Short mmCIF file of N, CA, C and O in Angstrom, two decimals:
data_model
loop_
_atom_site.label_atom_id
_atom_site.label_comp_id
_atom_site.label_asym_id
_atom_site.label_seq_id
_atom_site.Cartn_x
_atom_site.Cartn_y
_atom_site.Cartn_z
N ARG A 1140 9.31 3.75 6.51
CA ARG A 1140 10.62 4.16 6.04
C ARG A 1140 11.23 5.22 6.95
O ARG A 1140 12.42 5.19 7.22
N TYR A 1141 10.46 6.18 7.39
CA TYR A 1141 11.00 7.28 8.19
C TYR A 1141 10.65 7.20 9.68
O TYR A 1141 11.21 7.93 10.47
N CYS A 1142 9.73 6.36 10.05
CA CYS A 1142 9.19 6.39 11.40
C CYS A 1142 9.61 5.23 12.29
O CYS A 1142 9.94 5.41 13.46
N GLN A 1143 9.56 4.03 11.74
CA GLN A 1143 9.69 2.82 12.54
C GLN A 1143 11.03 2.69 13.25
O GLN A 1143 11.09 2.18 14.36
N HIS A 1144 12.10 3.18 12.67
CA HIS A 1144 13.40 3.03 13.31
C HIS A 1144 13.46 3.75 14.66
O HIS A 1144 14.21 3.34 15.54
N CYS A 1145 12.67 4.78 14.84
CA CYS A 1145 12.60 5.46 16.14
C CYS A 1145 11.35 5.06 16.93
O CYS A 1145 11.43 4.73 18.10
N HIS A 1146 10.20 5.14 16.28
CA HIS A 1146 8.93 4.95 16.97
C HIS A 1146 8.52 3.49 17.14
O HIS A 1146 7.61 3.20 17.91
N GLY A 1147 9.18 2.58 16.44
CA GLY A 1147 8.87 1.16 16.57
C GLY A 1147 7.68 0.76 15.71
O GLY A 1147 6.93 1.60 15.22
N ALA A 1148 7.50 -0.54 15.55
CA ALA A 1148 6.44 -1.07 14.69
C ALA A 1148 5.05 -0.74 15.20
O ALA A 1148 4.11 -0.61 14.41
N THR A 1149 4.89 -0.60 16.49
CA THR A 1149 3.56 -0.33 17.06
C THR A 1149 3.45 1.07 17.67
O THR A 1149 2.48 1.36 18.36
N GLY A 1150 4.45 1.93 17.41
CA GLY A 1150 4.37 3.31 17.88
C GLY A 1150 4.67 3.50 19.35
O GLY A 1150 4.28 4.50 19.95
N GLN A 1151 5.38 2.55 19.96
CA GLN A 1151 5.64 2.66 21.40
C GLN A 1151 7.01 3.26 21.71
O GLN A 1151 7.46 3.23 22.86
N GLY A 1152 7.67 3.82 20.70
CA GLY A 1152 8.97 4.47 20.93
C GLY A 1152 10.10 3.50 21.16
O GLY A 1152 11.13 3.86 21.71
N ASP A 1153 9.90 2.25 20.72
CA ASP A 1153 10.88 1.21 21.01
C ASP A 1153 11.66 0.72 19.79
O ASP A 1153 12.20 -0.38 19.79
N GLY A 1154 11.73 1.56 18.75
CA GLY A 1154 12.57 1.21 17.62
C GLY A 1154 14.03 1.28 18.02
O GLY A 1154 14.38 1.89 19.05
N PRO A 1155 14.94 0.67 17.25
CA PRO A 1155 16.36 0.63 17.65
C PRO A 1155 16.98 2.01 17.86
O PRO A 1155 17.76 2.21 18.80
N VAL A 1156 16.65 2.97 17.02
CA VAL A 1156 17.18 4.32 17.20
C VAL A 1156 16.48 5.00 18.37
O VAL A 1156 17.12 5.69 19.17
N GLY A 1157 15.19 4.77 18.51
CA GLY A 1157 14.44 5.34 19.61
C GLY A 1157 14.97 4.89 20.97
O GLY A 1157 15.02 5.69 21.91
N VAL A 1158 15.36 3.64 21.05
CA VAL A 1158 15.92 3.12 22.31
C VAL A 1158 17.23 3.84 22.63
O VAL A 1158 17.49 4.23 23.77
N ALA A 1159 18.05 4.06 21.60
CA ALA A 1159 19.33 4.76 21.81
C ALA A 1159 19.11 6.23 22.15
O ALA A 1159 19.81 6.79 22.99
N TYR A 1160 18.16 6.87 21.48
CA TYR A 1160 17.88 8.29 21.71
C TYR A 1160 17.26 8.54 23.08
O TYR A 1160 17.47 9.55 23.69
N LYS A 1161 16.42 7.64 23.51
CA LYS A 1161 15.64 7.78 24.74
C LYS A 1161 14.70 8.99 24.63
O LYS A 1161 15.05 10.01 24.10
N GLY A 1162 13.51 8.84 25.10
CA GLY A 1162 12.56 9.94 25.09
C GLY A 1162 11.67 10.00 23.86
O GLY A 1162 10.92 10.96 23.69
N VAL A 1163 11.72 8.99 22.98
CA VAL A 1163 10.81 8.95 21.84
C VAL A 1163 9.44 8.60 22.39
O VAL A 1163 9.29 7.63 23.12
N PRO A 1164 8.41 9.39 22.05
CA PRO A 1164 7.11 9.17 22.68
C PRO A 1164 6.44 7.86 22.30
O PRO A 1164 6.60 7.36 21.20
N ASN A 1165 5.69 7.34 23.23
CA ASN A 1165 4.84 6.18 23.03
C ASN A 1165 3.47 6.71 22.64
O ASN A 1165 2.82 7.40 23.42
N TYR A 1166 3.03 6.41 21.43
CA TYR A 1166 1.75 6.94 20.94
C TYR A 1166 0.56 6.50 21.77
O TYR A 1166 -0.48 7.14 21.74
N THR A 1167 0.67 5.40 22.50
CA THR A 1167 -0.46 4.93 23.28
C THR A 1167 -0.55 5.58 24.66
O THR A 1167 -1.51 5.35 25.38
N SER A 1168 0.44 6.42 25.00
CA SER A 1168 0.39 7.09 26.30
C SER A 1168 -0.74 8.12 26.32
O SER A 1168 -1.17 8.63 25.29
N GLU A 1169 -1.21 8.40 27.49
CA GLU A 1169 -2.31 9.34 27.66
C GLU A 1169 -1.98 10.72 27.07
O GLU A 1169 -2.81 11.34 26.41
N ALA A 1170 -0.77 11.19 27.29
CA ALA A 1170 -0.37 12.50 26.78
C ALA A 1170 -0.40 12.54 25.26
O ALA A 1170 -0.83 13.53 24.67
N MET A 1171 0.04 11.48 24.62
CA MET A 1171 0.06 11.44 23.16
C MET A 1171 -1.34 11.31 22.59
O MET A 1171 -1.64 11.86 21.54
N GLN A 1172 -2.20 10.61 23.29
CA GLN A 1172 -3.58 10.46 22.81
C GLN A 1172 -4.34 11.77 22.84
O GLN A 1172 -5.31 11.95 22.12
N ALA A 1173 -3.88 12.71 23.66
CA ALA A 1173 -4.55 14.01 23.77
C ALA A 1173 -4.17 14.97 22.63
O ALA A 1173 -4.80 16.01 22.47
N LEU A 1174 -3.17 14.62 21.83
CA LEU A 1174 -2.72 15.50 20.76
C LEU A 1174 -3.73 15.50 19.61
O LEU A 1174 -4.23 14.47 19.20
N ASN A 1175 -4.00 16.69 19.08
CA ASN A 1175 -4.91 16.74 17.94
C ASN A 1175 -4.14 16.51 16.64
O ASN A 1175 -2.91 16.55 16.61
N GLU A 1176 -4.87 16.24 15.59
CA GLU A 1176 -4.24 15.87 14.32
C GLU A 1176 -3.37 16.98 13.75
O GLU A 1176 -2.34 16.72 13.13
N GLY A 1177 -3.75 18.23 13.97
CA GLY A 1177 -2.94 19.34 13.49
C GLY A 1177 -1.57 19.38 14.14
O GLY A 1177 -0.56 19.68 13.49
N HIS A 1178 -1.53 19.06 15.43
CA HIS A 1178 -0.25 19.04 16.14
C HIS A 1178 0.64 17.93 15.58
O HIS A 1178 1.83 18.14 15.35
N ILE A 1179 0.07 16.75 15.37
CA ILE A 1179 0.85 15.63 14.82
C ILE A 1179 1.39 16.00 13.45
O ILE A 1179 2.57 15.79 13.16
N PHE A 1180 0.55 16.58 12.59
CA PHE A 1180 0.98 17.00 11.25
C PHE A 1180 2.12 18.01 11.35
O PHE A 1180 3.12 17.93 10.63
N HIS A 1181 1.99 18.97 12.27
CA HIS A 1181 3.00 20.00 12.46
C HIS A 1181 4.35 19.38 12.87
O HIS A 1181 5.40 19.76 12.36
N VAL A 1182 4.32 18.43 13.77
CA VAL A 1182 5.56 17.79 14.23
C VAL A 1182 6.20 16.99 13.09
O VAL A 1182 7.42 17.04 12.91
N ILE A 1183 5.40 16.28 12.32
CA ILE A 1183 5.96 15.55 11.17
C ILE A 1183 6.61 16.54 10.20
O ILE A 1183 7.71 16.30 9.70
N THR A 1184 5.96 17.65 9.97
CA THR A 1184 6.44 18.65 9.01
C THR A 1184 7.69 19.37 9.51
O THR A 1184 8.68 19.48 8.79
N ASN A 1185 7.65 19.86 10.74
CA ASN A 1185 8.70 20.75 11.26
C ASN A 1185 9.65 20.12 12.26
O ASN A 1185 10.64 20.74 12.65
N GLY A 1186 9.32 18.93 12.72
CA GLY A 1186 10.14 18.28 13.74
C GLY A 1186 9.85 18.83 15.12
O GLY A 1186 9.14 19.82 15.29
N LYS A 1187 10.44 18.16 16.12
CA LYS A 1187 10.30 18.62 17.51
C LYS A 1187 11.34 17.89 18.33
O LYS A 1187 11.46 16.66 18.24
N GLY A 1188 12.08 18.61 19.14
CA GLY A 1188 13.12 17.99 19.95
C GLY A 1188 14.14 17.30 19.05
O GLY A 1188 14.65 17.90 18.12
N ARG A 1189 14.37 16.03 19.31
CA ARG A 1189 15.33 15.27 18.51
C ARG A 1189 14.77 14.80 17.17
O ARG A 1189 15.50 14.32 16.32
N MET A 1190 13.47 14.90 17.00
CA MET A 1190 12.87 14.48 15.72
C MET A 1190 13.10 15.56 14.68
O MET A 1190 12.68 16.70 14.84
N TRP A 1191 13.74 15.17 13.62
CA TRP A 1191 14.02 16.11 12.53
C TRP A 1191 12.77 16.32 11.70
O TRP A 1191 11.87 15.48 11.67
N PRO A 1192 12.69 17.46 10.99
CA PRO A 1192 11.54 17.69 10.11
C PRO A 1192 11.56 16.72 8.93
O PRO A 1192 12.62 16.33 8.45
N HIS A 1193 10.38 16.37 8.47
CA HIS A 1193 10.26 15.44 7.35
C HIS A 1193 9.50 16.05 6.17
O HIS A 1193 9.09 15.33 5.26
N ALA A 1194 9.34 17.37 6.15
CA ALA A 1194 8.61 18.02 5.06
C ALA A 1194 9.26 17.77 3.70
O ALA A 1194 8.56 17.63 2.70
N SER A 1195 10.57 17.70 3.65
CA SER A 1195 11.24 17.51 2.36
C SER A 1195 11.19 16.05 1.88
O SER A 1195 11.38 15.78 0.70
N GLN A 1196 10.93 15.11 2.78
CA GLN A 1196 10.88 13.70 2.40
C GLN A 1196 9.45 13.19 2.19
O GLN A 1196 9.24 12.24 1.46
N VAL A 1197 8.49 13.81 2.88
CA VAL A 1197 7.12 13.30 2.88
C VAL A 1197 6.18 14.43 2.45
O VAL A 1197 6.11 15.46 3.13
N ASN A 1198 5.47 14.23 1.35
CA ASN A 1198 4.58 15.29 0.87
C ASN A 1198 3.37 15.44 1.80
O ASN A 1198 3.10 14.55 2.62
N PRO A 1199 2.65 16.57 1.70
CA PRO A 1199 1.54 16.82 2.63
C PRO A 1199 0.48 15.71 2.66
O PRO A 1199 0.00 15.35 3.74
N GLU A 1200 0.13 15.16 1.52
CA GLU A 1200 -0.88 14.09 1.50
C GLU A 1200 -0.38 12.87 2.29
O GLU A 1200 -1.14 12.29 3.08
N GLU A 1201 0.87 12.51 2.10
CA GLU A 1201 1.44 11.39 2.84
C GLU A 1201 1.50 11.69 4.33
O GLU A 1201 1.28 10.80 5.16
N ARG A 1202 1.80 12.94 4.68
CA ARG A 1202 1.85 13.32 6.10
C ARG A 1202 0.50 13.14 6.76
O ARG A 1202 0.41 12.66 7.89
N TRP A 1203 -0.59 13.50 6.06
CA TRP A 1203 -1.93 13.31 6.62
C TRP A 1203 -2.23 11.83 6.77
O TRP A 1203 -2.89 11.42 7.74
N LYS A 1204 -1.75 11.01 5.85
CA LYS A 1204 -1.93 9.56 5.99
C LYS A 1204 -1.18 9.04 7.21
O LYS A 1204 -1.67 8.17 7.94
N ILE A 1205 0.00 9.58 7.46
CA ILE A 1205 0.77 9.20 8.65
C ILE A 1205 0.02 9.62 9.90
O ILE A 1205 -0.04 8.87 10.88
N VAL A 1206 -0.57 10.81 9.88
CA VAL A 1206 -1.37 11.28 11.03
C VAL A 1206 -2.48 10.27 11.33
O VAL A 1206 -2.67 9.88 12.49
N ARG A 1207 -3.19 9.84 10.30
CA ARG A 1207 -4.28 8.87 10.50
C ARG A 1207 -3.73 7.55 11.07
O ARG A 1207 -4.34 6.93 11.93
N TYR A 1208 -2.57 7.14 10.57
CA TYR A 1208 -1.96 5.91 11.07
C TYR A 1208 -1.55 6.05 12.53
O TYR A 1208 -1.79 5.14 13.34
N VAL A 1209 -0.98 7.18 12.88
CA VAL A 1209 -0.61 7.44 14.28
C VAL A 1209 -1.85 7.38 15.16
O VAL A 1209 -1.84 6.78 16.23
N GLN A 1210 -2.94 7.96 14.69
CA GLN A 1210 -4.19 7.93 15.46
C GLN A 1210 -4.69 6.49 15.63
O GLN A 1210 -5.20 6.14 16.70
N THR A 1211 -4.49 5.65 14.64
CA THR A 1211 -4.84 4.24 14.75
C THR A 1211 -3.97 3.57 15.81
O THR A 1211 -4.48 2.80 16.64
N LEU A 1212 -2.67 3.85 15.78
CA LEU A 1212 -1.77 3.27 16.78
C LEU A 1212 -2.14 3.75 18.18
O LEU A 1212 -2.05 2.99 19.14
N GLN A 1213 -2.55 5.01 18.30
CA GLN A 1213 -2.93 5.56 19.60
C GLN A 1213 -4.09 4.80 20.22
O GLN A 1213 -4.19 4.66 21.43
N LYS A 1214 -4.97 4.29 19.37
CA LYS A 1214 -6.14 3.56 19.86
C LYS A 1214 -5.81 2.11 20.18
O LYS A 1214 -6.65 1.39 20.70
N GLY A 1215 -4.59 1.70 19.83
CA GLY A 1215 -4.19 0.32 20.09
C GLY A 1215 -4.77 -0.66 19.10
O GLY A 1215 -4.81 -1.85 19.34
N SER A 1216 -5.26 -0.15 17.96
CA SER A 1216 -5.85 -1.03 16.94
C SER A 1216 -4.81 -1.48 15.96
O SER A 1216 -3.89 -0.85 15.64
#
């Protein structure tokens, strides 16, 4: 609901809004794979760059589930 329009179905930053924004990260890139789970949670909560914060839309438990999903996408699984 909140991610795919920018990050794309597979996390490669190729969603329709992500293509227009340019610079949406590809989760499978080496730089993104180096991010720890706390950093990912922080970005979901507080936003970063053009990504708006999602703390008011996504509760902490759901954010941790998103972190795990992002980590799955990073592995290409």
